[in-house]
């Protein structure tokens, strides 16, 4: 599993077998429940137990703004900021031609069909600030161009409380080029 090496895995397995057999049984049940009931949301592809996830089903959200992210954990992170009230689209990855991951593998064909159908006022590309994330964002921007929608990319730069001298050169360069007017 990601983030768990063989030694940690061994430790977890032995712990459940020796010290917490009840906990182990609970884990089995929870996993079984998850595999049986959790599916992808029909609109945003995020995990849900229903046809639509709570965000897509909520009348309080603005369906005209779409935020495209790589992973469900990105949705959680953005939701925690409480600064976004639109809808999401979860790619479950990014374009990576070297690994054989093309547009259809991350649901871009479905996204294109959705963009054509839905009257979006803005699409926010919130893929990771990595080479693959940038490539994916560019691809989506090109794909959405004919529909004449405002396409934005999340800003990148200096972390809050950070000091300039400790920020790497490319981040600093991006922060400079993405500067905004104060007054
Ligand atoms: Zn959804």
PDB file of C-alpha atoms in Angstrom, residues 57-164:
ATOM      1  CA  UNK A  57     -26.470  16.487  -4.990  1.00  0.00           C
ATOM      2  CA  UNK A  58     -26.383  19.635  -2.839  1.00  0.00           C
ATOM      3  CA  UNK A  59     -28.644  22.526  -3.970  1.00  0.00           C
ATOM      4  CA  UNK A  60     -26.314  24.911  -2.133  1.00  0.00           C
ATOM      5  CA  UNK A  61     -23.433  24.363  -4.564  1.00  0.00           C
ATOM      6  CA  UNK A  62     -22.922  26.436  -7.720  1.00  0.00           C
ATOM      7  CA  UNK A  63     -23.011  24.020 -10.658  1.00  0.00           C
ATOM      8  CA  UNK A  64     -21.635  26.654 -13.069  1.00  0.00           C
ATOM      9  CA  UNK A  65     -18.132  26.517 -11.573  1.00  0.00           C
ATOM     10  CA  UNK A  66     -16.124  23.349 -12.024  1.00  0.00           C
ATOM     11  CA  UNK A  67     -12.898  22.543 -10.229  1.00  0.00           C
ATOM     12  CA  UNK A  68     -10.795  19.764 -11.774  1.00  0.00           C
ATOM     13  CA  UNK A  69      -8.546  17.852  -9.357  1.00  0.00           C
ATOM     14  CA  UNK A  70      -6.353  14.772  -9.565  1.00  0.00           C
ATOM     15  CA  UNK A  71      -7.503  12.872  -6.472  1.00  0.00           C
ATOM     16  CA  UNK A  72     -10.366  12.571  -3.951  1.00  0.00           C
ATOM     17  CA  UNK A  73      -7.940  13.781  -1.258  1.00  0.00           C
ATOM     18  CA  UNK A  74      -7.654  17.077  -3.194  1.00  0.00           C
ATOM     19  CA  UNK A  75     -11.438  17.512  -2.902  1.00  0.00           C
ATOM     20  CA  UNK A  76     -11.158  17.041   0.872  1.00  0.00           C
ATOM     21  CA  UNK A  77      -8.291  19.553   1.062  1.00  0.00           C
ATOM     22  CA  UNK A  78     -10.182  22.202  -0.939  1.00  0.00           C
ATOM     23  CA  UNK A  79     -13.413  21.565   0.986  1.00  0.00           C
ATOM     24  CA  UNK A  80     -11.524  22.201   4.225  1.00  0.00           C
ATOM     25  CA  UNK A  81     -10.657  25.714   3.057  1.00  0.00           C
ATOM     26  CA  UNK A  82     -14.439  26.448   2.794  1.00  0.00           C
ATOM     27  CA  UNK A  83     -13.584  28.870  -0.039  1.00  0.00           C
ATOM     28  CA  UNK A  84     -15.003  26.931  -2.945  1.00  0.00           C
ATOM     29  CA  UNK A  85     -18.711  26.350  -3.528  1.00  0.00           C
ATOM     30  CA  UNK A  86     -18.811  24.916  -7.020  1.00  0.00           C
ATOM     31  CA  UNK A  87     -18.661  21.376  -8.346  1.00  0.00           C
ATOM     32  CA  UNK A  88     -15.660  19.089  -8.807  1.00  0.00           C
ATOM     33  CA  UNK A  89     -14.370  16.665 -11.381  1.00  0.00           C
ATOM     34  CA  UNK A  90     -11.952  14.030 -10.105  1.00  0.00           C
ATOM     35  CA  UNK A  91      -9.493  12.626 -12.634  1.00  0.00           C
ATOM     36  CA  UNK A  92      -8.008   9.876 -10.443  1.00  0.00           C
ATOM     37  CA  UNK A  93      -4.552  10.595 -11.814  1.00  0.00           C
ATOM     38  CA  UNK A  94      -2.880  12.724 -14.455  1.00  0.00           C
ATOM     39  CA  UNK A  95      -1.754  12.359 -18.048  1.00  0.00           C
ATOM     40  CA  UNK A  96       1.433  10.334 -18.221  1.00  0.00           C
ATOM     41  CA  UNK A  97       2.190   9.103 -21.754  1.00  0.00           C
ATOM     42  CA  UNK A  98       5.329   7.284 -20.573  1.00  0.00           C
ATOM     43  CA  UNK A  99       3.196   5.140 -18.248  1.00  0.00           C
ATOM     44  CA  UNK A 100       0.584   4.676 -20.953  1.00  0.00           C
ATOM     45  CA  UNK A 101      -1.970   6.909 -19.214  1.00  0.00           C
ATOM     46  CA  UNK A 102      -3.906   8.809 -21.875  1.00  0.00           C
ATOM     47  CA  UNK A 103      -6.931  11.160 -21.812  1.00  0.00           C
ATOM     48  CA  UNK A 104      -9.569   8.396 -21.656  1.00  0.00           C
ATOM     49  CA  UNK A 105      -7.799   6.740 -18.687  1.00  0.00           C
ATOM     50  CA  UNK A 106      -8.446   9.810 -16.545  1.00  0.00           C
ATOM     51  CA  UNK A 107     -11.971  10.423 -17.837  1.00  0.00           C
ATOM     52  CA  UNK A 108     -11.198  13.402 -20.072  1.00  0.00           C
ATOM     53  CA  UNK A 109     -13.590  12.143 -22.752  1.00  0.00           C
ATOM     54  CA  UNK A 110     -16.415  12.223 -20.178  1.00  0.00           C
ATOM     55  CA  UNK A 111     -15.256  15.667 -19.011  1.00  0.00           C
ATOM     56  CA  UNK A 112     -15.325  17.007 -22.577  1.00  0.00           C
ATOM     57  CA  UNK A 113     -18.879  15.726 -23.026  1.00  0.00           C
ATOM     58  CA  UNK A 114     -19.847  17.391 -19.740  1.00  0.00           C
ATOM     59  CA  UNK A 115     -18.271  20.709 -20.754  1.00  0.00           C
ATOM     60  CA  UNK A 116     -20.191  20.588 -24.042  1.00  0.00           C
ATOM     61  CA  UNK A 117     -23.464  19.944 -22.218  1.00  0.00           C
ATOM     62  CA  UNK A 118     -23.197  22.046 -19.053  1.00  0.00           C
ATOM     63  CA  UNK A 119     -23.134  25.856 -19.190  1.00  0.00           C
ATOM     64  CA  UNK A 120     -20.004  26.441 -17.103  1.00  0.00           C
ATOM     65  CA  UNK A 121     -18.982  30.000 -16.340  1.00  0.00           C
ATOM     66  CA  UNK A 122     -15.537  28.918 -15.137  1.00  0.00           C
ATOM     67  CA  UNK A 123     -13.365  25.834 -15.014  1.00  0.00           C
ATOM     68  CA  UNK A 124     -10.621  25.882 -12.379  1.00  0.00           C
ATOM     69  CA  UNK A 125      -7.718  23.573 -13.129  1.00  0.00           C
ATOM     70  CA  UNK A 126      -6.433  22.474  -9.711  1.00  0.00           C
ATOM     71  CA  UNK A 127      -4.170  19.632 -10.803  1.00  0.00           C
ATOM     72  CA  UNK A 128      -0.882  19.368  -8.909  1.00  0.00           C
ATOM     73  CA  UNK A 129       1.952  21.818  -9.701  1.00  0.00           C
ATOM     74  CA  UNK A 130       4.062  19.014 -11.211  1.00  0.00           C
ATOM     75  CA  UNK A 131       5.132  18.424 -14.817  1.00  0.00           C
ATOM     76  CA  UNK A 132       2.318  15.890 -15.281  1.00  0.00           C
ATOM     77  CA  UNK A 133      -0.204  18.091 -13.464  1.00  0.00           C
ATOM     78  CA  UNK A 134       0.715  21.052 -15.677  1.00  0.00           C
ATOM     79  CA  UNK A 135       0.541  18.904 -18.824  1.00  0.00           C
ATOM     80  CA  UNK A 136      -2.898  17.661 -17.785  1.00  0.00           C
ATOM     81  CA  UNK A 137      -4.090  21.222 -17.069  1.00  0.00           C
ATOM     82  CA  UNK A 138      -2.854  22.404 -20.493  1.00  0.00           C
ATOM     83  CA  UNK A 139      -4.548  19.503 -22.210  1.00  0.00           C
ATOM     84  CA  UNK A 140      -7.885  20.292 -20.528  1.00  0.00           C
ATOM     85  CA  UNK A 141      -7.500  24.017 -21.302  1.00  0.00           C
ATOM     86  CA  UNK A 142      -6.984  23.217 -25.006  1.00  0.00           C
ATOM     87  CA  UNK A 143      -9.879  20.775 -24.932  1.00  0.00           C
ATOM     88  CA  UNK A 144     -12.223  23.379 -23.404  1.00  0.00           C
ATOM     89  CA  UNK A 145     -11.092  26.235 -25.685  1.00  0.00           C
ATOM     90  CA  UNK A 146     -13.813  25.792 -28.357  1.00  0.00           C
ATOM     91  CA  UNK A 147     -16.488  26.194 -25.681  1.00  0.00           C
ATOM     92  CA  UNK A 148     -15.312  29.719 -24.782  1.00  0.00           C
ATOM     93  CA  UNK A 149     -15.385  29.268 -21.019  1.00  0.00           C
ATOM     94  CA  UNK A 150     -13.159  31.109 -18.557  1.00  0.00           C
ATOM     95  CA  UNK A 151     -10.366  28.634 -17.773  1.00  0.00           C
ATOM     96  CA  UNK A 152      -8.198  29.330 -14.739  1.00  0.00           C
ATOM     97  CA  UNK A 153      -5.252  27.555 -13.122  1.00  0.00           C
ATOM     98  CA  UNK A 154      -4.686  27.659  -9.352  1.00  0.00           C
ATOM     99  CA  UNK A 155      -1.817  29.957  -8.352  1.00  0.00           C
ATOM    100  CA  UNK A 156       1.397  28.564  -6.999  1.00  0.00           C
ATOM    101  CA  UNK A 157       4.079  30.261  -4.988  1.00  0.00           C
ATOM    102  CA  UNK A 158       5.250  30.985  -1.494  1.00  0.00           C
ATOM    103  CA  UNK A 159       3.605  29.056   1.360  1.00  0.00           C
ATOM    104  CA  UNK A 160       1.961  31.075   4.144  1.00  0.00           C
ATOM    105  CA  UNK A 161       4.493  31.982   6.801  1.00  0.00           C
ATOM    106  CA  UNK A 162       7.309  31.046   4.428  1.00  0.00           C
ATOM    107  CA  UNK A 163      10.475  33.029   3.921  1.00  0.00           C
ATOM    108  CA  UNK A 164      11.695  33.926   0.454  1.00  0.00           C
TER     109      UNK A 164
END
